[in-house]
Coordinates of C-alpha atoms in Angstrom, one line a residue:
M999 CA 36.9 37.9 -9.7
N1000 CA 40.3 39.4 -10.5
E1001 CA 43.6 38.3 -9.0
K1002 CA 43.8 41.0 -6.3
T1003 CA 40.3 40.2 -5.1
K1004 CA 40.9 36.5 -5.1
Q1005 CA 44.1 36.8 -3.0
F1006 CA 42.3 39.0 -0.5
V1007 CA 39.4 36.6 -0.2
A1008 CA 41.8 33.7 0.1
R1009 CA 43.7 35.4 2.9
R1010 CA 40.5 36.1 4.9
F1011 CA 39.4 32.5 4.5
K1012 CA 42.8 31.4 5.7
A1013 CA 42.4 33.6 8.8
Y1014 CA 39.1 32.0 9.5
Y1015 CA 40.5 28.4 9.2
R1016 CA 43.4 29.2 11.5
S1017 CA 41.1 29.7 14.4
A1018 CA 38.0 27.8 13.5
K1019 CA 37.0 24.7 15.5
I1020 CA 35.5 22.4 13.0
A1021 CA 34.0 19.0 14.2
P1022 CA 34.4 16.3 11.5
P1023 CA 31.6 13.9 10.8
E1024 CA 31.4 10.5 12.4
E1025 CA 33.9 8.0 11.0
F1026 CA 35.6 10.8 9.1
W1027 CA 38.6 8.6 8.4
M1028 CA 36.4 6.3 6.3
R1029 CA 35.0 9.1 4.2
E1030 CA 36.2 10.5 0.9
W1031 CA 37.0 14.2 1.0
G1032 CA 36.9 16.8 -1.8
F1033 CA 38.1 20.5 -2.0
V1034 CA 37.9 23.4 -4.3
L1035 CA 40.9 25.8 -3.8
F1036 CA 41.6 29.4 -4.7
D1037 CA 43.9 28.1 -7.4
P1038 CA 44.8 29.9 -10.7
S1039 CA 41.6 28.7 -12.5
Y1040 CA 39.2 29.8 -9.7
P1041 CA 36.5 30.9 -10.0
A1042 CA 36.2 30.6 -13.8
K1043 CA 36.8 26.8 -13.5
L1044 CA 36.1 24.9 -10.3
V1045 CA 38.6 22.1 -9.9
M1046 CA 37.5 19.4 -7.4
R1047 CA 40.3 17.6 -5.6
R1048 CA 38.8 14.3 -4.6
H1049 CA 39.7 10.9 -3.3
T1050 CA 41.4 12.3 -0.2
S1051 CA 41.2 11.0 3.3
F1052 CA 42.4 12.0 6.8
A1053 CA 43.6 9.6 9.5
T1054 CA 43.2 12.0 12.4
K1055 CA 41.3 15.2 13.3
D1056 CA 44.6 17.0 13.4
D1057 CA 45.4 16.0 9.8
L1058 CA 42.1 17.5 8.7
A1059 CA 42.5 20.7 10.7
N1060 CA 46.1 21.1 9.3
Y1061 CA 44.8 20.7 5.7
L1062 CA 42.1 23.3 6.2
R1063 CA 44.6 25.8 7.8
E1064 CA 47.2 25.3 5.1
N1065 CA 44.9 25.3 2.1
A1066 CA 41.9 27.4 3.2
P1067 CA 39.6 26.0 0.6
A1068 CA 36.8 27.9 -1.2
H1069 CA 34.6 24.9 -0.8
A1070 CA 35.1 21.8 1.4
Y1071 CA 33.1 18.5 1.1
H1072 CA 33.0 15.0 2.5
S1073 CA 31.2 11.9 1.3
A1074 CA 27.8 10.8 2.7
A1075 CA 29.2 7.3 2.4
V1076 CA 31.8 5.4 4.4
Y1077 CA 34.3 3.3 2.5
Q1078 CA 36.8 0.5 3.2
Y1079 CA 39.4 2.4 1.0
P1080 CA 38.3 6.0 0.7
T1081 CA 41.3 7.2 -1.4
E1082 CA 40.8 4.7 -4.2
T1083 CA 38.8 5.2 -7.4
M1084 CA 35.0 4.8 -7.1
A1085 CA 35.1 1.3 -8.3
K1086 CA 37.6 0.2 -5.7
K1087 CA 36.5 2.2 -2.6
G1088 CA 34.5 -0.6 -1.1
W1089 CA 31.2 1.0 -0.2
L1090 CA 30.1 0.2 3.4
G1091 CA 27.0 2.4 3.8
A1092 CA 25.9 6.0 3.6
D1093 CA 24.2 8.6 5.8
L1094 CA 20.7 9.7 4.7
I1095 CA 21.1 13.3 3.3
F1096 CA 18.5 15.8 2.2
D1097 CA 19.4 19.0 0.4
L1098 CA 16.8 21.7 0.3
D1099 CA 17.6 24.7 -1.8
A1100 CA 15.7 27.8 -3.0
D1101 CA 16.4 26.8 -6.6
H1102 CA 14.2 23.8 -6.1
I1103 CA 11.3 25.7 -4.4
V1104 CA 11.0 28.8 -6.6
D1105 CA 11.0 28.6 -10.4
E1106 CA 14.1 30.2 -12.0
A1107 CA 11.9 32.8 -13.8
E1108 CA 10.4 33.8 -10.4
L1109 CA 13.7 34.1 -8.4
P1110 CA 14.2 37.8 -9.2
R1111 CA 10.9 38.6 -7.4
Y1112 CA 12.3 37.4 -4.1
S1113 CA 14.9 38.9 -1.8
Y1114 CA 17.6 36.6 -0.4
E1115 CA 15.9 36.9 3.0
D1116 CA 12.6 35.8 1.5
L1117 CA 14.1 32.8 -0.2
L1118 CA 15.8 31.6 3.0
A1119 CA 12.5 31.9 4.8
L1120 CA 10.8 29.7 2.2
V1121 CA 13.5 27.1 2.4
K1122 CA 13.3 27.1 6.2
E1123 CA 9.6 26.5 6.1
E1124 CA 10.1 23.4 3.8
T1125 CA 12.9 22.2 6.1
L1126 CA 10.6 22.4 9.1
K1127 CA 8.1 20.3 7.2
L1128 CA 10.8 17.7 6.4
I1129 CA 11.8 17.5 10.1
D1130 CA 8.2 16.9 11.1
F1131 CA 8.0 14.0 8.5
L1132 CA 11.2 12.5 9.8
T1133 CA 10.2 12.6 13.5
S1134 CA 6.4 12.0 13.2
D1135 CA 6.2 9.5 10.3
F1136 CA 9.6 7.8 10.3
G1137 CA 10.2 7.8 14.0
F1138 CA 13.6 9.5 14.1
A1139 CA 14.5 11.2 17.4
D1140 CA 15.6 14.9 17.3
D1141 CA 19.1 13.7 18.3
D1142 CA 19.3 11.5 15.2
I1143 CA 18.9 14.6 12.9
K1144 CA 21.7 17.0 12.3
L1145 CA 21.3 20.1 10.1
A1146 CA 23.5 22.6 8.4
F1147 CA 22.9 25.9 6.7
S1148 CA 24.4 25.3 3.3
G1149 CA 26.2 28.7 3.3
S1150 CA 24.1 29.9 0.4
R1151 CA 20.4 29.4 -0.2
G1152 CA 19.4 26.2 1.7
Y1153 CA 19.8 23.6 4.3
H1154 CA 21.2 20.1 4.5
V1155 CA 19.7 17.5 6.8
H1156 CA 21.9 14.6 7.9
I1157 CA 20.8 11.3 9.5
H1158 CA 23.7 9.2 10.7
T1159 CA 21.9 6.3 12.6
G1160 CA 22.9 2.8 11.7
G1161 CA 19.4 1.9 10.5
V1162 CA 19.8 4.1 7.4
R1163 CA 23.3 3.2 6.5
G1164 CA 22.5 0.2 4.4
L1165 CA 19.6 1.8 2.4
G1166 CA 20.0 1.7 -1.3
S1167 CA 19.2 4.4 -3.9
R1168 CA 15.7 2.9 -4.4
E1169 CA 14.7 3.0 -0.7
R1170 CA 16.1 6.5 -0.4
R1171 CA 14.0 7.6 -3.4
E1172 CA 10.9 6.2 -1.8
I1173 CA 11.5 8.4 1.2
V1174 CA 11.7 11.4 -1.0
D1175 CA 8.5 10.3 -2.8
Y1176 CA 6.7 10.0 0.6
V1177 CA 7.6 13.4 2.0
S1178 CA 6.8 15.1 -1.4
A1179 CA 3.5 13.2 -1.8
T1180 CA 4.7 11.8 -5.2
G1181 CA 2.2 9.2 -6.3
L1182 CA -0.1 9.8 -3.3
D1183 CA -3.4 8.1 -4.0
M1184 CA -6.2 9.9 -2.3
N1185 CA -8.6 7.0 -2.8
S1186 CA -6.6 5.0 -0.2
F1187 CA -7.6 7.5 2.4
L1188 CA -11.2 8.0 1.5
T1189 CA -14.2 5.7 2.1
N1190 CA -18.0 6.0 2.3
K1191 CA -21.2 4.0 2.9
T1192 CA -23.0 3.4 -0.3
A1193 CA -26.3 1.9 -1.5
D1194 CA -27.7 0.7 -4.8
V1195 CA -30.1 3.2 -6.5
D1196 CA -32.4 3.1 -9.5
D1197 CA -33.3 6.8 -9.9
Q1198 CA -29.8 8.3 -10.0
T1199 CA -26.3 7.2 -10.8
V1200 CA -23.4 8.7 -8.9
K1201 CA -19.7 8.0 -8.9
L1202 CA -17.3 9.1 -6.2
I1203 CA -14.0 10.6 -7.4
L1204 CA -11.9 11.9 -4.6
G1205 CA -14.9 13.3 -2.8
K1206 CA -16.6 14.7 -5.9
Y1207 CA -19.9 13.3 -7.0
V1208 CA -20.6 13.2 -10.7
E1209 CA -24.2 12.7 -11.6
V1210 CA -25.2 10.9 -14.8
E1211 CA -28.3 12.4 -16.4
N1212 CA -31.2 10.3 -17.8
E1213 CA -29.6 7.2 -16.4
V1214 CA -27.1 7.1 -19.3
P1215 CA -23.8 6.0 -17.7
I1216 CA -20.7 7.9 -18.7
F1217 CA -18.3 5.3 -17.3
K1218 CA -19.2 2.1 -19.1
K1219 CA -19.1 -1.4 -17.6
E1220 CA -19.3 -0.1 -14.0
K1221 CA -21.9 -0.4 -11.4
F1222 CA -22.8 3.0 -10.0
R1223 CA -23.8 3.7 -6.5
K1224 CA -25.1 6.7 -4.6
K1225 CA -23.7 8.0 -1.4
S1226 CA -25.5 7.0 1.8
G1227 CA -23.9 8.7 4.8
D1228 CA -20.7 10.7 5.1
L1229 CA -17.5 10.5 3.1
Q1230 CA -14.9 9.3 5.6
L1231 CA -11.2 10.3 5.8
I1232 CA -9.1 7.5 7.2
A1233 CA -6.8 9.6 9.4
S1234 CA -5.2 7.2 12.0
K1235 CA -1.6 8.0 11.1
G1236 CA 0.9 9.1 8.4
W1237 CA -0.5 10.9 5.4
G1238 CA -4.1 10.4 6.5
K1239 CA -3.4 12.4 9.7
R1240 CA -1.7 15.1 7.7
L1241 CA -4.6 15.3 5.3
Q1242 CA -7.0 15.7 8.2
S1243 CA -4.9 18.5 9.7
G1244 CA -4.5 20.2 6.3
L1245 CA -8.2 20.0 5.8
A1246 CA -9.0 21.8 9.0
N1247 CA -6.3 24.4 8.3
F1248 CA -7.7 25.0 4.8
I1249 CA -11.3 25.5 6.1
A1250 CA -10.1 27.7 9.0
E1251 CA -8.1 29.9 6.5
L1252 CA -11.1 30.2 4.2
S1253 CA -13.4 31.2 7.1
G1254 CA -11.2 34.2 7.9
L1255 CA -11.7 35.7 4.5
S1256 CA -14.4 37.9 3.1
E1257 CA -16.9 36.2 0.8
E1258 CA -15.2 37.8 -2.3
A1259 CA -11.8 36.7 -1.1
K1260 CA -13.0 33.2 -0.6
K1261 CA -14.4 33.0 -4.1
K1262 CA -11.1 34.4 -5.5
K1263 CA -9.0 31.9 -3.6
L1264 CA -11.2 28.9 -4.6
N1265 CA -11.2 30.1 -8.2
E1266 CA -7.4 30.4 -8.3
I1267 CA -7.1 26.7 -7.4
G1268 CA -9.5 25.7 -10.2
I1269 CA -12.8 25.0 -8.3
S1270 CA -16.0 25.4 -10.3
K1271 CA -18.6 28.2 -9.5
E1272 CA -21.1 25.6 -8.2
S1273 CA -18.5 24.0 -5.9
T1274 CA -17.3 27.4 -4.8
K1275 CA -20.8 28.4 -3.8
K1276 CA -21.1 25.3 -1.7
M1277 CA -17.7 25.8 0.0
V1278 CA -18.4 29.4 0.7
N1279 CA -21.7 28.5 2.4
M1280 CA -19.8 25.8 4.3
T1281 CA -17.5 28.3 5.9
K1282 CA -20.1 30.9 6.9
E1283 CA -20.2 31.9 10.6
G1284 CA -22.4 29.6 12.6
G1285 CA -21.7 26.5 10.7
M1286 CA -17.9 26.5 11.1
A1287 CA -17.7 24.9 14.6
K1288 CA -19.9 22.0 13.6
R1289 CA -18.1 21.6 10.3
L1290 CA -14.7 21.4 12.0
E1291 CA -16.0 19.1 14.7
R1292 CA -17.2 16.7 12.0
M1293 CA -14.0 16.9 10.1
Q1294 CA -12.1 16.0 13.3
E1295 CA -14.2 12.8 13.2
G1296 CA -13.2 12.2 9.6
K1297 CA -16.6 13.1 8.2
L1298 CA -16.2 15.2 5.1
G1299 CA -19.4 15.5 3.1
F1300 CA -18.9 17.5 -0.1
W1301 CA -15.2 18.1 -1.0
P1302 CA -13.9 18.8 -4.5
T1303 CA -10.7 17.3 -6.0
Q1304 CA -8.9 20.6 -6.5
A1305 CA -9.1 21.4 -2.8
W1306 CA -7.4 18.1 -2.0
D1307 CA -4.7 19.1 -4.5
K1308 CA -4.1 22.4 -2.6
I1309 CA -4.0 20.6 0.8
I1310 CA -1.5 18.0 -0.4
A1311 CA 0.7 20.8 -1.9
E1312 CA 0.6 22.6 1.5
E1313 CA 1.3 19.5 3.6
S1314 CA 4.0 18.0 1.5
V1315 CA 7.6 19.1 1.1
K1316 CA 6.3 20.6 -2.1
S1317 CA 7.3 18.0 -4.7
A1318 CA 10.1 15.6 -5.6
D1319 CA 12.0 18.6 -7.1
H1320 CA 12.0 20.5 -3.8
V1321 CA 13.9 17.9 -1.9
D1322 CA 16.9 17.4 -4.1
E1323 CA 16.2 13.8 -5.0
P1324 CA 19.6 13.1 -6.7
V1325 CA 21.4 14.1 -3.5
T1326 CA 19.2 11.9 -1.2
A1327 CA 19.3 8.9 -3.6
D1328 CA 23.0 9.2 -4.5
I1329 CA 24.8 6.9 -2.0
K1330 CA 28.2 8.2 -3.0
R1331 CA 27.5 11.9 -3.0
L1332 CA 29.7 14.6 -1.5
I1333 CA 28.1 17.1 0.8
R1334 CA 29.5 20.3 2.3
L1335 CA 31.5 20.1 5.5
P1336 CA 29.6 21.8 8.4
G1337 CA 31.8 24.5 9.8
S1338 CA 33.5 25.3 6.5
L1339 CA 33.0 28.5 4.5
H1340 CA 31.0 28.8 1.2
G1341 CA 33.2 30.3 -1.4
K1342 CA 30.3 32.0 -3.2
S1343 CA 29.0 33.8 -0.1
S1344 CA 31.7 33.9 2.6
L1345 CA 29.0 32.6 5.0
R1346 CA 29.6 29.7 7.3
V1347 CA 28.1 26.2 6.6
K1348 CA 26.6 26.4 10.1
P1349 CA 26.0 23.1 11.9
L1350 CA 22.6 23.0 13.7
T1351 CA 20.5 20.8 15.9
V1352 CA 16.7 20.5 15.5
E1353 CA 16.3 22.8 18.5
S1354 CA 18.8 25.5 17.4
F1355 CA 17.4 25.5 13.9
K1356 CA 14.1 27.0 15.0
A1357 CA 15.7 30.3 16.0
F1358 CA 18.5 30.3 13.5
N1359 CA 18.9 33.3 11.3
P1360 CA 21.5 32.6 8.6
L1361 CA 22.0 36.3 7.8
V1362 CA 23.1 36.9 11.3
D1363 CA 24.3 33.6 12.8
A1364 CA 26.3 32.4 9.7
V1365 CA 28.3 35.6 9.4
V1366 CA 31.9 35.1 10.6
F1367 CA 33.8 38.2 9.4
G1368 CA 34.0 41.5 11.2
D1369 CA 33.2 45.2 10.6
K1370 CA 36.5 46.6 9.4
P1371 CA 35.8 49.0 6.5
I1372 CA 36.8 47.6 3.1
E1373 CA 36.6 49.6 -0.2
I1374 CA 35.0 47.8 -3.1
R1375 CA 33.8 48.7 -6.6
A1376 CA 30.5 47.2 -7.5
T1377 CA 30.3 45.3 -10.9
R1378 CA 26.6 45.0 -10.9
N1379 CA 23.6 46.2 -8.9
S1380 CA 23.3 44.2 -5.7
S1381 CA 21.8 44.2 -2.2
I1382 CA 22.0 42.2 0.9
K1383 CA 20.8 42.3 4.5
L1384 CA 23.4 41.1 7.0
K1385 CA 23.5 41.3 10.8
G1386 CA 20.2 43.3 10.7
E1387 CA 21.5 46.0 8.3
Q1388 CA 20.5 46.5 4.7
Y1389 CA 23.2 47.3 2.1
K1390 CA 22.8 48.2 -1.5
V1391 CA 25.4 49.0 -4.2
A1392 CA 24.9 50.2 -7.8
E1393 CA 27.0 49.0 -10.8
G1394 CA 30.2 51.1 -10.9
E1395 CA 29.8 52.5 -7.4
I1396 CA 32.8 52.8 -5.1
A1397 CA 31.7 52.0 -1.5
Q1398 CA 33.3 51.4 1.9
L1399 CA 31.5 48.6 3.6
P1400 CA 32.0 46.4 6.7
E1401 CA 34.3 43.5 5.9
H1402 CA 31.5 40.9 6.2
V1403 CA 29.4 42.7 3.7
A1404 CA 32.3 43.4 1.3
L1405 CA 33.3 39.8 1.3
Y1406 CA 29.8 38.7 0.5
F1407 CA 29.7 40.9 -2.6
L1408 CA 33.2 39.9 -3.6
C1409 CA 32.4 36.2 -3.3
R1410 CA 29.1 36.6 -5.2
G1411 CA 31.1 38.2 -8.1
A1412 CA 29.2 41.4 -7.6
A1413 CA 32.3 43.5 -6.7
E1414 CA 36.0 43.8 -6.9
L1415 CA 38.5 45.4 -4.5
T1416 CA 39.5 48.9 -5.5

């Protein structure tokens, strides 16, 4: 970003902050604040100005108007002395924060295959899963949960209720492990009726029966038993209930496929040919209604391990890497100020409720700048869809674009002012 471009972007950010109504977080005067400004080193070097606090809302509003930061943050924690060094701040508690970002959902090597719009849709799907966990499994009310579009490629989820304030890093990490199914033990959700047998030895491993031929046990020093009755899924609440729902969805999805497509899907998740044949037969027309009815009662019958792995992946918020664990566990972390602008996109860090999040479209609703034509020179091939219109520029191209589009390309480092 050259100096001319930087000064233009800084002026437009200043115009936004002059009129923006930004609601500070609860107990804002007890929080540490941090800012990255459009200073001489920006954007080659991002200098964070930390250990700041504001006594009044007007003090915060005046700072934003005068400095028009590229990035604005506040602490998840509240402190006795927020302007002191970390060792002297006097930690009093912290909000529960989740940071979901496309970088944690799609492998870096795969990112070029996705459009910005597609990445945002994937992150939204994961965020909806997280909200469901928080309300259904942890008992938070919708009003306890505040969200914000990050201004880039993800969402932040904030919980301010007093019950979470005192949680330490370990407890917060356990919450991440729960929603991401880290360490989930399927054995704790499965049970079956068994009986001693002499003619055959069978061991149950996550719903898969392994027969031992010629009565020669593979697993030494164990008493083997044969299934008598149905394998049962304990589905009264929490993950058990989610597994039951995921199981029904998996079977229903399979049933809608052709026989060849079923085989391909099952093969892709590593299920053997023999098991695939059984599962394909299970989902044939005529037996489906009965099968789903039995599953609703928790009766599973045959079910291979790899299918459970697939169900868990679909039901969880992917993995511990997908909810940014360091952000959730870090009780002194800074998080973006809802209502501020993101210096690498020009989009608003849009505050949301659980209800408004459902219909939220960041590429429309987080756009704050207008349509005045601005001439830019593209420094690399780039494209973006904003406010329902698709825009594309090629490296070296001179283009006149609506201001909100031009600012996006300028902030992304994909263009300079002419």
